[in-house]
Amino acid sequence: MSETIKSFLTDDHRTCDSQFAALENLVALENWQEATTNFYKFEKELNIHFDMEEKVMFPAFENKTGMSAGPTQVMRMEHAQMLNVVSSMKEDIEKKDKNHFLGLSESLMMLLQQHNMKEEQMLYAMADAHLQEESASIIEKMRELKRD
């Protein structure tokens, strides 16, 4: 079976999740040098993931379904909320504030899990249903963002 939007983006969620878990472990160990490197890698991956959705998949979905004030709007708001938390975590990395970082990372983990579940169980399935014909080109456009 060919790759679906759901399988492609769900795999990307797992990549981001494992990077995030590694980052949390490095901060817990107070390995600040590696934690800093990993933080920027995680932040970049998360931004690329959000871009793949917001610049490629969401617009294609909205154009096809006419739903622009629905699930994609909620996902964009949640992306912004998560990026605010990540921004605060960046300050904690720079200040080497382990406890505050780990408190924020717990919040981010809950936000990510709830968000990913909504996308994986609802939005991605809807996207696959509505965008069958163009899914290969949508996935290719998302891949290009990862390569840049």
Backbone as a chain_set.jsonl record, in Angstrom:
{"seq": "MSETIKSFLTDDHRTCDSQFAALENLVALENWQEATTNFYKFEKELNIHFDMEEKVMFPAFENKTGMSAGPTQVMRMEHAQMLNVVSSMKEDIEKKDKNHFLGLSESLMMLLQQHNMKEEQMLYAMADAHLQEESASIIEKMRELKRD", "coords": {"N": [[0.837, -1.195, 0.0], [0.429, 2.26, -0.7], [2.093, 5.143, 0.716], [0.4, 7.126, 3.146], [-1.051, 10.335, 3.984], [-1.614, 10.353, 6.654], [0.088, 8.246, 7.637], [2.611, 9.253, 6.98], [2.752, 11.753, 8.408], [2.238, 10.861, 10.995], [4.454, 9.214, 11.478], [6.343, 11.239, 11.526], [5.543, 12.585, 13.831], [6.365, 10.676, 15.718], [9.139, 10.792, 15.412], [9.674, 13.418, 16.286], [8.747, 13.129, 18.922], [10.581, 11.245, 20.003], [12.941, 12.688, 19.852], [12.322, 14.715, 21.616], [12.047, 13.303, 24.038], [14.694, 12.435, 24.381], [15.917, 14.911, 24.715], [14.725, 15.791, 27.136], [15.857, 13.897, 28.878], [18.589, 14.573, 28.731], [18.554, 17.136, 29.864], [17.636, 16.499, 32.426], [19.845, 15.116, 33.327], [21.539, 17.178, 33.446], [23.274, 17.716, 31.372], [24.259, 20.079, 29.807], [25.49, 21.022, 27.476], [25.045, 19.098, 25.398], [22.293, 19.046, 25.673], [21.57, 21.591, 24.848], [22.314, 21.539, 22.119], [20.604, 19.465, 21.272], [18.16, 20.619, 21.908], [17.897, 22.71, 20.013], [17.808, 21.2, 17.704], [15.46, 19.721, 18.121], [13.609, 21.842, 18.272], [13.792, 22.85, 15.671], [12.921, 20.6, 14.156], [10.281, 20.41, 15.106], [9.217, 22.837, 14.237], [9.462, 22.448, 11.462], [7.703, 20.323, 11.168], [5.258, 21.541, 11.891], [5.173, 23.436, 9.851], [4.946, 21.756, 7.603], [2.37, 20.89, 7.957], [0.883, 23.337, 8.187], [1.592, 24.86, 5.933], [1.335, 23.191, 3.772], [-0.334, 20.7, 3.994], [-2.697, 21.509, 5.504], [-3.725, 23.806, 4.001], [-4.332, 22.494, 1.547], [-6.257, 20.676, 2.399], [-8.211, 22.447, 3.391], [-8.876, 23.849, 1.063], [-9.997, 21.802, -0.442], [-12.148, 20.873, 1.126], [-13.471, 23.11, 2.012], [-13.537, 23.727, 4.64], [-12.383, 25.936, 6.734], [-12.534, 27.076, 9.169], [-12.571, 25.106, 10.957], [-11.251, 22.057, 12.14], [-8.555, 22.511, 11.339], [-8.057, 25.143, 12.054], [-8.154, 25.007, 14.845], [-5.962, 23.307, 15.269], [-3.861, 24.968, 14.373], [-3.977, 26.964, 16.335], [-3.264, 25.462, 18.56], [-0.671, 24.732, 17.796], [0.596, 27.244, 17.946], [0.345, 27.722, 20.679], [1.933, 25.638, 21.711], [4.419, 26.364, 20.657], [4.893, 28.677, 22.1], [5.388, 27.606, 24.651], [7.699, 26.151, 24.045], [9.412, 28.246, 23.445], [9.734, 29.427, 25.979], [11.025, 27.3, 27.177], [13.419, 27.382, 25.85], [14.624, 29.616, 26.999], [15.043, 28.573, 29.546], [16.909, 26.562, 28.98], [19.058, 28.151, 28.192], [19.531, 29.465, 30.596], [20.157, 27.363, 32.129], [18.238, 26.165, 33.801], [17.101, 23.648, 35.246], [14.852, 22.605, 36.75], [12.65, 24.315, 36.168], [12.579, 24.016, 33.397], [11.955, 21.249, 33.186], [9.434, 21.24, 34.336], [8.017, 22.773, 32.454], [8.429, 21.109, 30.265], [6.93, 18.929, 30.926], [4.357, 19.974, 30.719], [4.385, 20.583, 27.977], [4.635, 18.024, 26.925], [2.142, 16.905, 27.582], [0.444, 18.588, 26.097], [1.393, 18.044, 23.487], [0.816, 15.267, 23.28], [-2.006, 15.199, 23.451], [-2.669, 16.817, 21.278], [-1.428, 15.475, 19.092], [-2.886, 13.097, 19.153], [-5.457, 13.976, 18.436], [-4.919, 14.85, 15.836], [-3.944, 12.482, 14.617], [-6.037, 10.656, 14.973], [-8.279, 11.927, 13.982], [-8.022, 14.307, 12.142], [-5.957, 13.622, 10.249], [-6.976, 11.289, 9.128], [-9.3, 12.304, 7.974], [-8.1, 14.001, 6.128], [-6.776, 12.131, 4.49], [-9.022, 10.86, 3.433], [-10.284, 12.905, 1.971], [-8.294, 13.865, 0.294], [-7.256, 11.969, -1.442], [-6.527, 11.719, -4.226], [-4.555, 13.676, -4.563], [-2.706, 13.079, -2.647], [-0.091, 11.941, -2.9], [1.415, 14.007, -4.106], [1.14, 15.956, -2.158], [2.457, 14.777, 0.029], [5.004, 14.672, -1.073], [5.589, 17.423, -1.309], [5.651, 18.058, 1.402], [7.834, 16.515, 2.177], [9.852, 17.921, 0.825], [10.027, 20.246, 2.374], [11.172, 19.178, 4.658], [13.663, 18.565, 3.683], [14.833, 20.986, 3.099]], "CA": [[0.0, 0.0, 0.0], [1.246, 3.47, -0.768], [2.128, 5.967, 1.916], [-0.727, 8.044, 3.316], [-0.757, 11.551, 4.741], [-1.63, 9.935, 8.062], [1.292, 7.479, 8.009], [3.761, 10.156, 6.863], [2.788, 12.72, 9.511], [2.325, 10.118, 12.263], [5.877, 8.861, 11.626], [7.051, 12.459, 11.906], [5.241, 12.789, 15.255], [7.214, 9.769, 16.501], [10.498, 11.335, 15.351], [9.698, 14.568, 17.204], [8.577, 12.608, 20.288], [11.812, 10.62, 20.503], [13.906, 13.774, 20.062], [11.897, 15.417, 22.826], [12.391, 12.444, 25.176], [16.157, 12.509, 24.534], [16.191, 16.247, 25.247], [14.361, 15.786, 28.558], [16.861, 13.108, 29.605], [19.831, 15.354, 28.81], [18.348, 18.214, 30.84], [17.568, 15.854, 33.741], [21.231, 14.784, 33.678], [22.254, 18.457, 33.421], [24.27, 17.703, 30.294], [23.76, 21.292, 29.153], [26.031, 21.2, 26.131], [24.256, 18.264, 24.487], [20.885, 19.459, 25.782], [21.419, 22.782, 24.002], [22.347, 21.062, 20.733], [19.367, 18.708, 21.029], [17.019, 21.534, 21.958], [17.759, 23.396, 18.724], [17.402, 20.187, 16.727], [14.041, 19.46, 18.386], [12.842, 23.036, 17.904], [13.781, 22.891, 14.204], [12.038, 19.52, 13.686], [8.905, 20.755, 15.451], [8.818, 23.904, 13.312], [9.291, 21.844, 10.141], [6.461, 19.543, 11.217], [4.141, 22.485, 11.848], [5.163, 24.016, 8.5], [4.412, 20.763, 6.67], [0.92, 20.905, 8.112], [0.273, 24.649, 7.978], [1.888, 25.417, 4.603], [1.057, 22.228, 2.707], [-1.494, 19.83, 4.162], [-3.904, 22.233, 5.912], [-4.339, 24.545, 2.887], [-4.902, 21.547, 0.583], [-7.471, 20.158, 3.037], [-9.202, 23.53, 3.447], [-9.327, 24.107, -0.309], [-10.817, 20.676, -0.92], [-13.36, 20.666, 1.932], [-14.119, 24.377, 2.358], [-13.513, 23.869, 6.11], [-11.197, 26.693, 7.172], [-12.721, 27.48, 10.562], [-12.788, 23.874, 11.716], [-10.143, 21.398, 12.843], [-7.234, 23.085, 11.045], [-7.909, 26.37, 12.851], [-7.839, 24.56, 16.206], [-4.589, 22.795, 15.26], [-2.961, 26.127, 14.285], [-3.944, 27.599, 17.663], [-2.476, 24.586, 19.437], [0.736, 24.883, 17.385], [1.082, 28.511, 18.512], [0.43, 27.504, 22.13], [3.105, 24.79, 21.974], [5.628, 27.139, 20.352], [5.111, 29.569, 23.246], [6.027, 26.799, 25.697], [9.053, 25.852, 23.565], [10.166, 29.49, 23.581], [10.103, 29.529, 27.402], [11.988, 26.237, 27.449], [14.694, 27.858, 25.307], [15.199, 30.474, 28.049], [15.51, 27.695, 30.624], [18.144, 25.924, 28.501], [20.112, 29.168, 28.243], [19.803, 29.761, 32.011], [20.441, 26.077, 32.781], [17.234, 26.013, 34.86], [16.586, 22.296, 35.061], [13.527, 22.359, 37.32], [11.628, 25.034, 35.399], [12.526, 23.348, 32.093], [11.255, 19.971, 33.297], [8.025, 21.574, 34.558], [7.465, 23.156, 31.15], [8.46, 19.975, 29.346], [5.784, 18.089, 31.288], [3.197, 20.627, 30.09], [4.493, 20.415, 26.533], [4.366, 16.613, 26.62], [0.686, 16.707, 27.621], [-0.118, 19.287, 24.931], [1.768, 17.279, 22.291], [0.096, 13.996, 23.223], [-3.413, 15.46, 23.133], [-2.689, 17.373, 19.932], [-1.104, 14.406, 18.143], [-3.985, 12.149, 19.143], [-6.529, 14.566, 17.625], [-4.507, 14.831, 14.433], [-3.805, 11.12, 14.119], [-7.301, 9.926, 14.988], [-9.337, 12.605, 13.246], [-7.682, 15.179, 11.022], [-5.198, 12.94, 9.2], [-7.896, 10.364, 8.462], [-10.142, 13.155, 7.128], [-7.255, 14.464, 5.02], [-6.601, 11.003, 3.567], [-10.296, 10.602, 2.758], [-10.607, 13.983, 1.029], [-7.168, 14.237, -0.572], [-6.678, 10.743, -2.005], [-5.905, 11.903, -5.539], [-3.374, 14.528, -4.505], [-1.894, 12.783, -1.455], [1.326, 11.723, -3.241], [2.079, 15.3, -4.315], [1.16, 16.644, -0.849], [3.542, 14.162, 0.796], [6.262, 15.105, -1.687], [5.807, 18.828, -0.904], [6.043, 18.045, 2.821], [9.22, 15.999, 2.193], [10.735, 19.011, 0.401], [10.237, 21.126, 3.539], [12.107, 18.49, 5.554], [14.993, 18.556, 3.067], [15.411, 22.346, 3.028]], "C": [[0.875, 1.249, 0.0], [1.118, 4.273, 0.529], [0.926, 6.916, 1.948], [-0.243, 9.3, 4.041], [-0.668, 11.184, 6.224], [-0.351, 9.199, 8.442], [2.532, 8.381, 7.977], [3.858, 11.096, 8.07], [2.843, 12.04, 10.883], [3.764, 9.678, 12.518], [6.679, 10.082, 12.067], [6.768, 12.829, 13.366], [6.183, 11.94, 16.106], [8.658, 10.262, 16.533], [10.64, 12.499, 16.327], [9.61, 14.097, 18.659], [9.873, 12.022, 20.83], [12.902, 11.666, 20.707], [13.599, 14.512, 21.368], [12.271, 14.614, 24.076], [13.895, 12.479, 25.443], [16.56, 13.844, 25.153], [15.891, 16.306, 26.744], [15.393, 15.033, 29.396], [18.159, 13.885, 29.774], [19.711, 16.484, 29.827], [18.32, 17.622, 32.25], [18.969, 15.501, 34.247], [22.119, 16.024, 33.766], [23.448, 18.435, 32.468], [23.897, 18.872, 29.377], [24.273, 21.477, 27.735], [25.218, 20.387, 25.112], [22.788, 18.646, 24.504], [20.627, 20.663, 24.876], [21.381, 22.387, 22.529], [21.039, 20.361, 20.389], [18.138, 19.606, 21.045], [16.811, 22.188, 20.595], [17.352, 22.44, 17.612], [15.903, 19.891, 16.874], [13.18, 20.641, 17.929], [12.709, 23.136, 16.377], [12.825, 21.837, 13.64], [10.567, 19.851, 13.93], [8.388, 21.838, 14.5], [8.604, 23.371, 11.901], [7.98, 21.06, 10.097], [5.251, 20.478, 11.102], [4.028, 23.128, 10.468], [4.582, 23.033, 7.486], [2.886, 20.76, 6.738], [0.33, 22.242, 7.663], [0.486, 25.216, 6.574], [1.493, 24.485, 3.471], [-0.272, 21.502, 2.937], [-2.767, 20.595, 4.522], [-4.528, 23.014, 4.751], [-4.98, 23.622, 1.844], [-6.233, 21.011, 1.114], [-8.577, 21.218, 3.026], [-9.756, 23.84, 2.06], [-10.296, 23.034, -0.792], [-12.161, 20.595, -0.191], [-14.146, 21.957, 2.183], [-14.153, 24.628, 3.859], [-12.256, 24.633, 6.536], [-11.332, 27.124, 8.628], [-12.903, 26.265, 11.467], [-11.539, 23.349, 12.371], [-8.774, 22.033, 12.566], [-7.003, 24.369, 11.845], [-7.522, 26.026, 14.295], [-6.39, 24.078, 16.276], [-3.578, 23.945, 15.183], [-2.849, 26.837, 15.634], [-3.111, 26.76, 18.634], [-0.995, 24.638, 19.074], [1.321, 26.138, 18.028], [1.277, 28.378, 20.021], [1.688, 26.691, 22.47], [4.403, 25.552, 21.701], [5.925, 28.164, 21.45], [5.817, 28.829, 24.378], [7.476, 26.512, 25.309], [9.949, 27.081, 23.709], [10.614, 29.705, 25.029], [11.135, 28.478, 27.778], [13.371, 26.645, 26.952], [15.39, 28.752, 26.339], [15.765, 29.629, 29.184], [16.799, 26.975, 30.239], [19.293, 26.918, 28.635], [20.507, 29.493, 29.686], [20.22, 28.517, 32.797], [19.523, 25.866, 33.99], [16.503, 24.685, 34.673], [15.148, 22.138, 35.539], [12.419, 23.059, 36.538], [11.46, 24.389, 34.026], [11.684, 22.075, 32.181], [9.773, 20.171, 33.611], [7.337, 21.935, 33.247], [7.406, 21.96, 30.208], [7.316, 19.006, 29.65], [4.509, 18.652, 30.661], [3.209, 20.409, 28.587], [4.168, 18.978, 26.141], [2.855, 16.35, 26.606], [0.015, 17.365, 26.42], [0.151, 18.503, 23.648], [0.953, 15.99, 22.169], [-1.362, 14.201, 22.828], [-3.562, 15.93, 21.688], [-2.463, 16.271, 18.889], [-2.242, 13.409, 18.023], [-5.134, 12.69, 18.28], [-6.176, 14.522, 16.143], [-4.532, 13.412, 13.88], [-5.146, 10.404, 14.026], [-8.391, 10.593, 14.157], [-8.842, 13.283, 11.971], [-6.947, 14.449, 9.896], [-6.082, 11.97, 8.423], [-8.824, 11.143, 7.521], [-9.356, 13.621, 5.905], [-7.066, 13.338, 4.0], [-7.879, 10.734, 2.779], [-10.572, 11.646, 1.675], [-9.525, 14.234, -0.018], [-6.497, 13.032, -1.233], [-5.912, 10.996, -3.291], [-4.606, 12.683, -5.458], [-2.426, 14.178, -3.356], [-0.414, 12.584, -1.779], [2.05, 13.046, -3.43], [2.133, 16.102, -3.013], [2.31, 16.1, -0.003], [4.89, 14.607, 0.237], [6.588, 16.551, -1.306], [6.236, 18.906, 0.56], [7.48, 17.543, 2.962], [10.222, 17.087, 1.817], [11.028, 19.968, 1.552], [11.223, 20.497, 4.513], [13.538, 18.54, 5.002], [15.645, 19.926, 3.097], [16.295, 22.674, 4.211]], "O": [[1.933, 1.279, 0.629], [0.182, 4.105, 1.31], [0.498, 7.436, 0.918], [0.837, 9.317, 4.631], [0.22, 11.637, 6.945], [0.241, 9.504, 9.477], [3.398, 8.281, 8.846], [4.92, 11.221, 8.681], [3.428, 12.58, 11.822], [4.245, 9.759, 13.649], [7.59, 9.968, 12.887], [7.652, 13.329, 14.061], [6.734, 12.421, 17.096], [9.327, 10.161, 17.561], [11.599, 12.564, 17.097], [10.319, 14.611, 19.525], [10.232, 12.267, 21.982], [13.705, 11.549, 21.633], [14.503, 14.881, 22.118], [12.754, 15.179, 25.057], [14.321, 12.544, 26.596], [17.441, 13.897, 26.011], [16.699, 16.807, 27.526], [15.76, 15.473, 30.486], [18.764, 13.856, 30.846], [20.656, 16.761, 30.566], [18.916, 18.184, 33.169], [19.243, 15.578, 35.445], [23.297, 15.936, 34.115], [24.483, 19.05, 32.723], [23.301, 18.682, 28.317], [23.572, 22.027, 26.886], [24.764, 20.919, 24.099], [22.111, 18.58, 23.477], [19.59, 20.742, 24.219], [20.519, 22.846, 21.78], [20.437, 20.626, 19.348], [17.19, 19.386, 20.291], [15.694, 22.221, 20.079], [16.637, 22.823, 16.686], [15.174, 19.82, 15.885], [12.151, 20.455, 17.279], [11.642, 23.467, 15.861], [12.019, 22.134, 12.759], [9.715, 19.606, 13.077], [7.258, 21.761, 14.018], [7.672, 23.789, 11.215], [7.24, 21.124, 9.116], [4.339, 20.233, 10.313], [2.924, 23.343, 9.969], [3.813, 23.428, 6.608], [2.203, 20.643, 5.721], [-0.603, 22.28, 6.862], [-0.35, 25.971, 6.079], [1.332, 24.925, 2.333], [-1.218, 21.669, 2.167], [-3.813, 20.362, 3.916], [-5.734, 22.908, 4.525], [-6.049, 23.932, 1.317], [-7.211, 20.905, 0.374], [-9.727, 20.927, 2.697], [-10.955, 24.065, 1.899], [-11.285, 23.327, -1.464], [-13.186, 20.289, -0.799], [-15.328, 21.917, 2.523], [-14.726, 25.619, 4.312], [-11.187, 24.039, 6.682], [-10.341, 27.498, 9.255], [-13.341, 26.395, 12.611], [-10.839, 24.08, 13.072], [-7.928, 22.088, 13.458], [-5.879, 24.648, 12.263], [-6.664, 26.68, 14.887], [-5.671, 24.399, 17.223], [-2.548, 23.903, 15.855], [-1.764, 27.261, 16.031], [-2.345, 27.301, 19.432], [-0.145, 24.591, 19.964], [2.416, 26.098, 18.589], [2.264, 28.868, 20.569], [2.414, 27.024, 23.407], [5.378, 25.399, 22.437], [7.088, 28.482, 21.699], [6.738, 29.366, 24.994], [8.377, 26.617, 26.141], [11.122, 26.955, 24.061], [11.747, 30.118, 25.274], [12.016, 28.731, 28.6], [14.38, 26.294, 27.563], [16.602, 28.656, 26.529], [16.833, 29.928, 29.719], [17.683, 26.796, 31.076], [20.367, 26.575, 29.129], [21.675, 29.763, 29.967], [20.587, 28.6, 33.969], [19.968, 25.446, 35.058], [15.449, 24.609, 34.041], [14.311, 21.596, 34.816], [11.372, 22.467, 36.275], [10.339, 24.23, 33.543], [10.805, 21.85, 31.35], [8.941, 19.362, 33.198], [6.233, 21.474, 32.96], [6.452, 21.81, 29.443], [6.797, 18.345, 28.751], [3.683, 17.905, 30.137], [2.182, 20.092, 27.988], [3.499, 18.744, 25.134], [2.35, 15.656, 25.724], [-0.872, 16.78, 25.799], [-0.745, 18.319, 22.824], [0.461, 15.66, 21.091], [-1.893, 13.481, 21.983], [-4.463, 15.496, 20.97], [-3.218, 16.156, 17.924], [-2.537, 12.926, 16.93], [-5.716, 11.95, 17.487], [-7.015, 14.202, 15.302], [-5.075, 13.169, 12.803], [-5.368, 9.626, 13.098], [-9.313, 9.93, 13.682], [-9.198, 12.882, 10.863], [-7.272, 14.632, 8.723], [-5.954, 11.843, 7.206], [-9.101, 10.697, 6.408], [-9.876, 13.637, 4.789], [-7.181, 13.56, 2.794], [-7.824, 10.417, 1.59], [-11.039, 11.307, 0.588], [-9.81, 14.758, -1.095], [-5.307, 13.074, -1.545], [-4.777, 10.543, -3.439], [-3.659, 12.396, -6.191], [-1.453, 14.893, -3.115], [0.441, 13.016, -1.007], [3.18, 13.201, -2.966], [3.084, 16.853, -2.795], [3.05, 16.869, 0.611], [5.815, 14.889, 0.998], [7.741, 16.868, -1.012], [7.084, 19.723, 0.919], [8.253, 18.071, 3.761], [11.301, 17.177, 2.402], [12.153, 20.449, 1.69], [12.024, 21.202, 5.127], [14.503, 18.555, 5.765], [16.871, 20.029, 3.118], [16.844, 23.773, 4.286]]}, "num_chains": 1, "name": "protein.A"}
